[in-house]
Coordinates of C-alpha atoms and ligand atoms in Angstrom, one line a residue:
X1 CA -6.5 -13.4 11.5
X2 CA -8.2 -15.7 8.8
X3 CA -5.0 -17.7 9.0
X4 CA -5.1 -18.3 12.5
X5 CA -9.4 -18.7 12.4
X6 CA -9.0 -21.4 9.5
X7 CA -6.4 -23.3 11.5
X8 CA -7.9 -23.3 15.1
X9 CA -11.1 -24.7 12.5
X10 CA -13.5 -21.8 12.3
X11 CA -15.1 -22.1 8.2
X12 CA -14.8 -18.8 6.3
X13 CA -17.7 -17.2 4.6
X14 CA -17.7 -14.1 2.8
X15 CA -21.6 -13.5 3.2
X16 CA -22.7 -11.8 6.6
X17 CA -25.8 -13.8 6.3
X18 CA -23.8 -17.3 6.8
X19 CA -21.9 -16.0 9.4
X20 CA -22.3 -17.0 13.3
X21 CA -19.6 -14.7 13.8
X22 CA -18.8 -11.4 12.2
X23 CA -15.1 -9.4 11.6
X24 CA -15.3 -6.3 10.9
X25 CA -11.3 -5.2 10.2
X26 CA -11.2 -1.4 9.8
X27 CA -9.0 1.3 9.0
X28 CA -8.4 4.9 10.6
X29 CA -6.2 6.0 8.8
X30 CA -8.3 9.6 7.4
X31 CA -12.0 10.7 8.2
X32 CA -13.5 8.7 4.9
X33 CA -11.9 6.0 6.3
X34 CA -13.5 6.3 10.0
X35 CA -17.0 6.7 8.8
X36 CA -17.0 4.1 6.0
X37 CA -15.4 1.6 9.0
X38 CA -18.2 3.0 11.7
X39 CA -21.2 2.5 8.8
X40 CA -19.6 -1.4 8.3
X41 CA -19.6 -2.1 11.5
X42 CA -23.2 -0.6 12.0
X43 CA -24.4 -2.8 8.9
X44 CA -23.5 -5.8 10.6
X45 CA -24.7 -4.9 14.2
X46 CA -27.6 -4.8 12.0
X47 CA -27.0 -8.8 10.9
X48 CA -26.4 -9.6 14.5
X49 CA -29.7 -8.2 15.6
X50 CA -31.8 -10.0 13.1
X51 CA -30.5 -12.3 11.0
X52 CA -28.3 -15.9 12.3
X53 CA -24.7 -14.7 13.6
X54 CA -24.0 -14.5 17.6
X55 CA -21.0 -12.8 17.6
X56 CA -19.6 -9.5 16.3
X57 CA -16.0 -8.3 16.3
X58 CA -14.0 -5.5 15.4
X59 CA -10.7 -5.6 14.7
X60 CA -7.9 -3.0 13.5
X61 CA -6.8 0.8 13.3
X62 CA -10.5 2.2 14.4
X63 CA -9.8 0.0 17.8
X64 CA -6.7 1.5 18.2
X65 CA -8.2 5.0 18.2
X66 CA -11.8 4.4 19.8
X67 CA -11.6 1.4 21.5
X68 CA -13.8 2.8 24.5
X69 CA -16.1 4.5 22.0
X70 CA -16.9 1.2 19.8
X71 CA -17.6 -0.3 23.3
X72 CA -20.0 2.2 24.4
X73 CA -21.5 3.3 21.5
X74 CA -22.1 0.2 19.7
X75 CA -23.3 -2.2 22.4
X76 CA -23.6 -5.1 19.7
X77 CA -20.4 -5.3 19.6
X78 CA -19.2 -8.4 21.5
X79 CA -15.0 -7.8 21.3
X80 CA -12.5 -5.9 19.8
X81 CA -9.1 -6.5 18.6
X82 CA -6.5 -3.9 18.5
X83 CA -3.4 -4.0 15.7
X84 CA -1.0 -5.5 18.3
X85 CA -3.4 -8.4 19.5
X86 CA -4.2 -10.2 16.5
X87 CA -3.7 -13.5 18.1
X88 CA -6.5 -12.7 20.5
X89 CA -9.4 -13.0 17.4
X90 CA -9.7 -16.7 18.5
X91 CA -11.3 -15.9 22.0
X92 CA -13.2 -12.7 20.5
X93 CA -14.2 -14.9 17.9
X94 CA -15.3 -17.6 20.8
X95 CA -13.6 -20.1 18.5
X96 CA -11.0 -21.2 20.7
X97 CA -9.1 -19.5 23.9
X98 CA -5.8 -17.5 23.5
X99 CA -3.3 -16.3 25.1
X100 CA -3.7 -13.2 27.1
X101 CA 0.5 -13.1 27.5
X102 CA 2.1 -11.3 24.6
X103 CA 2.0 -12.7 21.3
X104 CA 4.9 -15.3 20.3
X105 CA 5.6 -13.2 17.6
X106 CA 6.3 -9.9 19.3
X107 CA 10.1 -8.7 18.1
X108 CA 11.5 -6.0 20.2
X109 CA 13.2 -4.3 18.1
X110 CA 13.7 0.0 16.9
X111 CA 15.8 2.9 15.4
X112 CA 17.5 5.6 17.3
X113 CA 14.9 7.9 15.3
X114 CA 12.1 6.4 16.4
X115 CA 13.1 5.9 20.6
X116 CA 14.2 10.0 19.9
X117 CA 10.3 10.9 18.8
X118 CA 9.0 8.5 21.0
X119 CA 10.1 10.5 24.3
X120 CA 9.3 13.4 22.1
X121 CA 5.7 12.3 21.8
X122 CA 5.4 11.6 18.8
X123 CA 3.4 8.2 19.2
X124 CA 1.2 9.7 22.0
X125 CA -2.3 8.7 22.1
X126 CA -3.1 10.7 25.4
X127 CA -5.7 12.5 24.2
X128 CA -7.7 9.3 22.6
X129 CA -10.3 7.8 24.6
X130 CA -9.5 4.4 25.8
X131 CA -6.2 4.0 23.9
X132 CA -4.0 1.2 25.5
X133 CA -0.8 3.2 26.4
X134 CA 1.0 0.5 25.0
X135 CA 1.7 0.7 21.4
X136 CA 1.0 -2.0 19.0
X137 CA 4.3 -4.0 18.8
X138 CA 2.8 -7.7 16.5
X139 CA 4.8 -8.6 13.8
X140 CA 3.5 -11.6 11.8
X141 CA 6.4 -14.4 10.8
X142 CA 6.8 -17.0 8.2
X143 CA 5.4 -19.6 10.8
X144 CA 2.0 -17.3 11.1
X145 CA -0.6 -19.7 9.4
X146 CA -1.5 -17.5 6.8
X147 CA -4.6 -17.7 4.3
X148 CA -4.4 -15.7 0.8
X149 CA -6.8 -13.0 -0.4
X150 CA -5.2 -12.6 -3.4
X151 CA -5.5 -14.3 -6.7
X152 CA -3.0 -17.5 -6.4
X153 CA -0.3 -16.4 -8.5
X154 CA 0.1 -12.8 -6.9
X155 CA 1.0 -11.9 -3.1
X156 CA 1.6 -9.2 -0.7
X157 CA 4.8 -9.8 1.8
X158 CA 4.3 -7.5 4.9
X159 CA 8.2 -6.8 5.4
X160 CA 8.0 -4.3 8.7
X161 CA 5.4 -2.7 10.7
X162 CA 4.9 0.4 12.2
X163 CA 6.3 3.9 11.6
X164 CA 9.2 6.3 12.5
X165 CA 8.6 9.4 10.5
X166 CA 7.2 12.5 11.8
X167 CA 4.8 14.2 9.3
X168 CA 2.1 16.6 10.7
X169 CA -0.6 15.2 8.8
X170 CA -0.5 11.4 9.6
X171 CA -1.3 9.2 12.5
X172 CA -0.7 6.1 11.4
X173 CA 2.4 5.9 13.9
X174 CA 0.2 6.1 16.8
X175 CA -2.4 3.5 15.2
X176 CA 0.7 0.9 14.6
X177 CA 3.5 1.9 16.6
X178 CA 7.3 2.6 16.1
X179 CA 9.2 0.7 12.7
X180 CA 9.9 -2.7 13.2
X181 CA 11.4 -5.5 10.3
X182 CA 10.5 -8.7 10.6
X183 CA 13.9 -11.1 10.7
X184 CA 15.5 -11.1 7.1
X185 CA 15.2 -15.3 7.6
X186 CA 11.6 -15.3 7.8
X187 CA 10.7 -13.2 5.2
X188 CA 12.8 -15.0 3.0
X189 CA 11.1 -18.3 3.9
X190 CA 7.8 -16.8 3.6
X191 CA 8.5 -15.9 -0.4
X192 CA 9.5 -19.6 -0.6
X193 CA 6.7 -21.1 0.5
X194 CA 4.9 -18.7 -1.3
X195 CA 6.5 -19.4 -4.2
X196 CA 6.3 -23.2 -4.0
X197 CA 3.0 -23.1 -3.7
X198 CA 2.4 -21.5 -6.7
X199 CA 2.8 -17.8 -6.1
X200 CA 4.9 -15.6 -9.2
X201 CA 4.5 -12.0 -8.3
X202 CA 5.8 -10.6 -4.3
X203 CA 4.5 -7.0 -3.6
X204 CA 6.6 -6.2 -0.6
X205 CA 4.9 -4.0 1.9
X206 CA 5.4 -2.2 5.3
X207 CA 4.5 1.8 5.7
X208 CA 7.9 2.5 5.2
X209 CA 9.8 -0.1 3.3
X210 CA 13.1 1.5 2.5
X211 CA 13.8 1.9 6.2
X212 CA 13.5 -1.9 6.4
X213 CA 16.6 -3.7 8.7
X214 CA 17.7 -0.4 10.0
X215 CA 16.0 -1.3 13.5
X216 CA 18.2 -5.2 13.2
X217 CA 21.7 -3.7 12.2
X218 CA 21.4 -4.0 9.1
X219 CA 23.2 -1.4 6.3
X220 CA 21.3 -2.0 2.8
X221 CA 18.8 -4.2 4.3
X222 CA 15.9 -3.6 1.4
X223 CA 19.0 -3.8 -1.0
X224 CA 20.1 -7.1 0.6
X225 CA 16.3 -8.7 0.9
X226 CA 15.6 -8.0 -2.7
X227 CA 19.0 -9.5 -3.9
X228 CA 17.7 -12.6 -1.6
X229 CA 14.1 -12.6 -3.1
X230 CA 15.8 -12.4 -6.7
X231 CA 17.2 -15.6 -6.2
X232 CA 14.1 -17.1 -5.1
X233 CA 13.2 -20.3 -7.7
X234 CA 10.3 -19.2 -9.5
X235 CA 9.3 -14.9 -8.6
X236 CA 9.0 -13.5 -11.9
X237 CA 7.8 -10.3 -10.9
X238 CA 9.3 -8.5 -7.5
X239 CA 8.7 -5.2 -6.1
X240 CA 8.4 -3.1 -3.6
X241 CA 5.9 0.1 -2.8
X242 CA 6.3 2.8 -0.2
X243 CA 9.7 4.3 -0.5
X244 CA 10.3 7.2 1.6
X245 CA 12.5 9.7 -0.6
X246 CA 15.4 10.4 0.9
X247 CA 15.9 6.4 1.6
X248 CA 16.5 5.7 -2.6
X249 CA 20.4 5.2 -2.2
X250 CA 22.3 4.4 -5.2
X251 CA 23.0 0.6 -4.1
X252 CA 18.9 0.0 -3.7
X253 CA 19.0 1.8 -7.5
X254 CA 21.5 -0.8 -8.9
X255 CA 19.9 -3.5 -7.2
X256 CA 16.8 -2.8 -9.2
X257 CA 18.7 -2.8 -12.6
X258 CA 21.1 -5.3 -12.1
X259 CA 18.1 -8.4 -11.7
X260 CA 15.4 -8.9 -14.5
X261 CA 12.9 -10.6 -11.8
X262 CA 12.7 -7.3 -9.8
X263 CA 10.6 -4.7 -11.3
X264 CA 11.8 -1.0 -12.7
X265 CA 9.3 -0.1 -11.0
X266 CA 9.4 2.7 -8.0
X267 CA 6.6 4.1 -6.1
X268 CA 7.6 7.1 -3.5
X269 CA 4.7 9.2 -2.1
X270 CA 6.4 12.8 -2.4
X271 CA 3.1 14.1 -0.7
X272 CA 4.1 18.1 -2.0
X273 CA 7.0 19.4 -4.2
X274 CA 7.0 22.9 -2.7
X275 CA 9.8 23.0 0.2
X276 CA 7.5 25.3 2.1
X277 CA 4.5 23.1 2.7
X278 CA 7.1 19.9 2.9
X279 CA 8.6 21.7 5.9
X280 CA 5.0 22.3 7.3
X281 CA 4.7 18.5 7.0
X282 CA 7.2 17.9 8.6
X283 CA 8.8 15.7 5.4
X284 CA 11.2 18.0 4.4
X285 CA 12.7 18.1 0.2
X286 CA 11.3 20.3 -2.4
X287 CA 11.0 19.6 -6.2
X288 CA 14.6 20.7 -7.6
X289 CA 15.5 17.8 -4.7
X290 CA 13.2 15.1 -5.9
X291 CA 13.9 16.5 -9.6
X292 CA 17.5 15.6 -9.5
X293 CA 16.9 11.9 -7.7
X294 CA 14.5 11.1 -10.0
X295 CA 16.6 12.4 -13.2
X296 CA 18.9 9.5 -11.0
X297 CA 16.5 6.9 -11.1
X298 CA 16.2 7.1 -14.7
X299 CA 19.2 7.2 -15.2
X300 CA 20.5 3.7 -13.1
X301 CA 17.1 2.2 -14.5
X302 CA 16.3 2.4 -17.5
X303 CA 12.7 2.7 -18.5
X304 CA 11.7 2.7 -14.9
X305 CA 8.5 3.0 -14.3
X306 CA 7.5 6.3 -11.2
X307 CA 4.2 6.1 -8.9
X308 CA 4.0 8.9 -6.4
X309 CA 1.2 10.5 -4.7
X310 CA 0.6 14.3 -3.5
X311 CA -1.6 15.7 -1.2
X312 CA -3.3 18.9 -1.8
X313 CA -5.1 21.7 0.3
X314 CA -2.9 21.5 3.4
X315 CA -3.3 23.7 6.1
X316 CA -2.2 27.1 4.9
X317 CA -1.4 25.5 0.8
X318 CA -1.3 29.4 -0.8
X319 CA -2.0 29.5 -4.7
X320 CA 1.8 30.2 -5.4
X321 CA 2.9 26.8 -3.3
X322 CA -0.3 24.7 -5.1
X323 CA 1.4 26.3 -8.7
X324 CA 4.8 24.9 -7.6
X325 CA 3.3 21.3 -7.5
X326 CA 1.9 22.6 -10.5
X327 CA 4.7 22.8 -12.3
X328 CA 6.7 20.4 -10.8
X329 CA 4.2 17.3 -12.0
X330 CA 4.6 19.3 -15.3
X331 CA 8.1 18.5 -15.2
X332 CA 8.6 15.2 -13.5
X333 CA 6.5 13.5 -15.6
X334 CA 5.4 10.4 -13.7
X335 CA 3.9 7.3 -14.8
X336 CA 1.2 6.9 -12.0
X337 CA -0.2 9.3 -9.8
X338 CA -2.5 9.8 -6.8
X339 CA -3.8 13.0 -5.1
X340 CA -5.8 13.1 -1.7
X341 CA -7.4 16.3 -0.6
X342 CA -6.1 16.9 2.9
X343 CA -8.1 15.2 5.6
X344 CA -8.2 17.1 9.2
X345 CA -7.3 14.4 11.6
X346 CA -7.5 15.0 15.4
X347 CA -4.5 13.3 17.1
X348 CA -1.5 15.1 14.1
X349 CA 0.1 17.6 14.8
X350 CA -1.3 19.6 11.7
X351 CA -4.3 19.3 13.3
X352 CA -3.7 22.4 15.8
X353 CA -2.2 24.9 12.2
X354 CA -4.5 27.4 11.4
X355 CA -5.5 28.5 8.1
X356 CA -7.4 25.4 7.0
X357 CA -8.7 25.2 3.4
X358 CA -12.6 24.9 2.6
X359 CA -13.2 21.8 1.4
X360 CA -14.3 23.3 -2.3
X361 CA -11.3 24.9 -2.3
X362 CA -8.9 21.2 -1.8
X363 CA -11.5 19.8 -4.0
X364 CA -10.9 22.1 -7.3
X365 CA -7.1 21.7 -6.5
X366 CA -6.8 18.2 -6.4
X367 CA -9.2 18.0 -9.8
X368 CA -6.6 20.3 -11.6
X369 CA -3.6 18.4 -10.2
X370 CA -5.4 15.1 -11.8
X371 CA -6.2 16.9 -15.0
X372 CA -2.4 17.8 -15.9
X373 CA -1.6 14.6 -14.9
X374 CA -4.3 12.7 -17.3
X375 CA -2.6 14.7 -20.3
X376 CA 1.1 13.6 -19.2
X377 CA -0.2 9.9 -18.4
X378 CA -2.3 10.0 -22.1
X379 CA 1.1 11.4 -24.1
X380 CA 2.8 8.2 -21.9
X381 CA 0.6 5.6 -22.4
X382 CA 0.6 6.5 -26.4
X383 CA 4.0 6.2 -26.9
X384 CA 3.9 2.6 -25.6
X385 CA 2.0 1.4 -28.8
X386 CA 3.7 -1.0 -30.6
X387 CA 5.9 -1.9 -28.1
X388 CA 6.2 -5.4 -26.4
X389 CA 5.9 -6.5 -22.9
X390 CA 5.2 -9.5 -20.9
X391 CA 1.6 -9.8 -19.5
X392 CA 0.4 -11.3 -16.4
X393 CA -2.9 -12.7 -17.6
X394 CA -5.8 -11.8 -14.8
X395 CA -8.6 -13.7 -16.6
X396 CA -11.9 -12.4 -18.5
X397 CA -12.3 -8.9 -18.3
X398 CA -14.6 -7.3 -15.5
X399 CA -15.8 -5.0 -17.9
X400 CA -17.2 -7.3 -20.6
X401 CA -16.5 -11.0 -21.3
X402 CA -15.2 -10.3 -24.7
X403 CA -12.3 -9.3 -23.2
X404 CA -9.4 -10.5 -21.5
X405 CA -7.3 -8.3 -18.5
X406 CA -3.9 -8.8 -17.4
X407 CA -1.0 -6.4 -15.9
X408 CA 2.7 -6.0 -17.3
X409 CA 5.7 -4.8 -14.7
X410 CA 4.6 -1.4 -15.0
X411 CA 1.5 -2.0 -13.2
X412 CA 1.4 -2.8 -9.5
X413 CA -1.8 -4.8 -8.4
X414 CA -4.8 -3.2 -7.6
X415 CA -3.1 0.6 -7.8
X416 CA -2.1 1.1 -11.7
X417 CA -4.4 0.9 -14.9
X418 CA -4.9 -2.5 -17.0
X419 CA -3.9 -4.0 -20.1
X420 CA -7.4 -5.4 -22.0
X421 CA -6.2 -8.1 -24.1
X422 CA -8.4 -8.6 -27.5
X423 CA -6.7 -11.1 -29.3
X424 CA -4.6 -13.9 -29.3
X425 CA -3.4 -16.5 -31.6
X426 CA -5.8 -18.9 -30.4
X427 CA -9.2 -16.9 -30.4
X428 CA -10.7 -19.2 -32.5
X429 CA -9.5 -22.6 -31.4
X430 CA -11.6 -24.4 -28.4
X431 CA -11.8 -22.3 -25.2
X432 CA -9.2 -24.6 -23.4
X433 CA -6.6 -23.8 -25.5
X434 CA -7.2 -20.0 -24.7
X435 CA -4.5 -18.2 -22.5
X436 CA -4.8 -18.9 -18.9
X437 CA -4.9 -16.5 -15.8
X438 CA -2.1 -16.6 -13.2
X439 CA -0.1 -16.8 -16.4
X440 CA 2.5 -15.0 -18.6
X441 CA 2.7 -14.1 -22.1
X442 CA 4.1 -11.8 -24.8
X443 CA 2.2 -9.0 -25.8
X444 CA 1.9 -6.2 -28.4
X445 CA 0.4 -2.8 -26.9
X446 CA -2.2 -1.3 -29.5
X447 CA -3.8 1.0 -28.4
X448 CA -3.9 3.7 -25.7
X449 CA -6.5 5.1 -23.2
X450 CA -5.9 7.6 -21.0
X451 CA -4.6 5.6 -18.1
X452 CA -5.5 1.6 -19.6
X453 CA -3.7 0.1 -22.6
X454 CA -5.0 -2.6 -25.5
X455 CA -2.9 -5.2 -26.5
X456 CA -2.3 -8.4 -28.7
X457 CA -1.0 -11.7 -27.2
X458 CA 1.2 -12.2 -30.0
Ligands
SF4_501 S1 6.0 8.1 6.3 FE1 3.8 7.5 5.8 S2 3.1 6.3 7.5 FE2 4.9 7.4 8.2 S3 4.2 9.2 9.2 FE3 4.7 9.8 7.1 S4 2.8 9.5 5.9 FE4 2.5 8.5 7.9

């Protein structure tokens, strides 16, 4: 949307106050979520009223699942923008007209899984208020003017859209619709560009990434794209985030090893480890599963790095299936790791299970899942001292300026800890000969926090 604002000539500002028109882009993704998008978009009804902007718009998931409530509830609110109209934010934006017929870069494309949920009503929205019955179907393509957020050396590639799987507890399929890739070609040419223009480290993206080609035919297609990216002139750092389990094949493993500009690095929300509340989520697995394919993954890549992510308190969670995921962090040992405390959300099919878990009750569970975790991730992070890596420099600390902050392979942007970097060869040479962000050097670990690390540029 800022990509297509910038080029039809609207001026970005970050401050509300500047603005004679105001985005609000939300997400519905949990209730936390809803609210902190609904008290946004109150905020800045709030600008509108008093301060200099004309115009307010809001744009996203919350659209998708209140569109006639935003409407009504919020008369400030001038237009909103659902997850399949993107190109309409230049007439809601007043900035230019467009095009009421669908979007250039609609691809019709799907999997035999997802058609099969579909008239099993899986994506319904029936019971939402105002939902458009037809689902969100936008794909963005390398020839989508695009403006980046991110720091110039570091980029997220958005690689497919949308969502097949069935688990009780999400509905992020009927806020984005049924998995779509964009074409191979055009995410290929995106990385170049991005690339060219200065860009060193892809984080490819999608809510389902390992599924990605399966809808265009293709066998291997996250196998095959990364083997493309690889050979992209100038990535350094590669990877991907979002992997469904069962979807880590041996070939996607080896494809991982075999190139030194893709990162060991795997993240794969497991969401529960004991097979009973997996099957209530509709996800299926259980921890002696995921034990043996991640014994696999450290195996094909050595020193790989794991991220996953559990949720805890869902509908029904007894103490013996929470001790299960207990002991199966115990045992898997991961590098990373979230926990969310289930969110109710009207719309899943968990929704209508009984035996819901006070919220004091998810809260305590998901504090002791994060305290076993802390003690595996402090015994971790100390056995990385005096060990080398290549850093990613960030810039000056945000903590304190006599520090510098950078990332290494293991650590995805934004999600995982931080290196703190105090001291380099140069420290006390003239500030422009000290190490420069958006760039790489070696480094010496030194010291270990519970989840940050300390290092030497040496
Ligand atoms: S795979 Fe992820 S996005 Fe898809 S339904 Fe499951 S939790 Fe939701």
């Amino acid at each position: 949307m800022m990509g297509m604002l910038t080029q039809a000539g609207a001026e970005l500002t970050p401050a509300a106050d500047d603005a004679d028109v105001i985005v609000v882009n939300t997400c519905s993704f949990i209730g936390s979520a809803q609210q902190e998008s609904v008290d946004t978009i109150l905020e800045m009804a709030r600008h509108k009223t008093a301060g200099k902007a004309k115009r307010l718009v809001v744009a996203g998931c919350l659209v998708e699942r209140f569109r006639d409530e935003i409407r009504k509830d919020i008369p400030e609110v001038d237009a909103v923008v659902g997850t399949g109209e993107l190109p309409t934010i230049l007439a809601a934006a007043g900035v230019s007209s467009s095009p009421t017929a669908p979007s250039p870069f609609n691809i019709l494309t799907s999997r035999p899984e997802g058609d099969h949920r579909r008239s099993h009503g899986r994506f319904s929205r029936d019971g939402w208020d105002g939902a458009v019955s037809d689902l969100p179907n936008y794909l963005y393509d390398d020839h989508t003017p695009r403006l980046l957020t991110t720091p110039s050396y570091s980029a997220y590639i958005k690689i497919a859209e949308g969502c097949d799987h069935p688990c009780s507890f999400c509905i992020i399929p009927q806020l984005r619709g049924q998995f779509r890739s964009r074409r191979f070609e055009s995410v290929i040419a995106e990385a170049e560009h991005l690339a060219q223009s200065g860009v060193r480290e892809i984080t490819l993206i999608g809510q389902d990434t390992t599924c990605y080609g399966e809808d265009l035919g293709l066998k291997d297609g996250l196998p095959l794209l990364l083997e493309k990216l690889a050979a992209v002139d100038g990535l350094r750092w590669i990877r991907f985030l979002y992997a469904y389990p069962n979807k880590i094949t041996r070939r996607l493993l080896e494809t991982i090893a075999a190139h030194e500009n893709i990162c060991s690095y795997i993240d794969v929300p497991l969401q529960h480890a004991s097979p009973s509340v997996l099957k209530r989520m509709k996800r299926g697995g259980g921890g002696d599963l995921f034990l043996r394919s991640i014994e696999k993954m450290r195996r094909v890549i050595l020193d790989v790095t794991l991220r996953t992510s559990f949720i805890v308190g869902f509908p029904g969670e007894t103490e013996k299936e929470f001790d299960e995921l207990c002991d199966f962090v115990r045992e898997a040992r991961f590098d990373w790791m979230g926990t969310f405390g289930y969110s109710d959300q009207e719309g899943a099919s968990a929704f209508g299970l009984d035996e819901k878990l006070p919220a004091q009750d998810i809260e305590s569970r998901r504090k002791k899942l994060m305290s076993i975790q802390k003690k595996i991730s402090q015994g971790k992070k100390k056995s990385l001292v005096g060990r080398e890596y290549d850093l990613l420099l960030m810039g000056p600390s945000e903590e304190t300026d006599l520090l510098l902050e950078g990332r290494t392979a293991m650590h995805a942007p934004e999600i995982d800890g931080k290196v703190f970097v105090n001291d380099y060869p140069s420290k006390d040479f003239p500030a422009d000969e000290a190490p420069q962000k958006g760039q790489f050097y070696r480094c010496r670990i030194t010291e270990a926090h519970d989840y940050d690390l300390v290092a030497e540029i040496i």
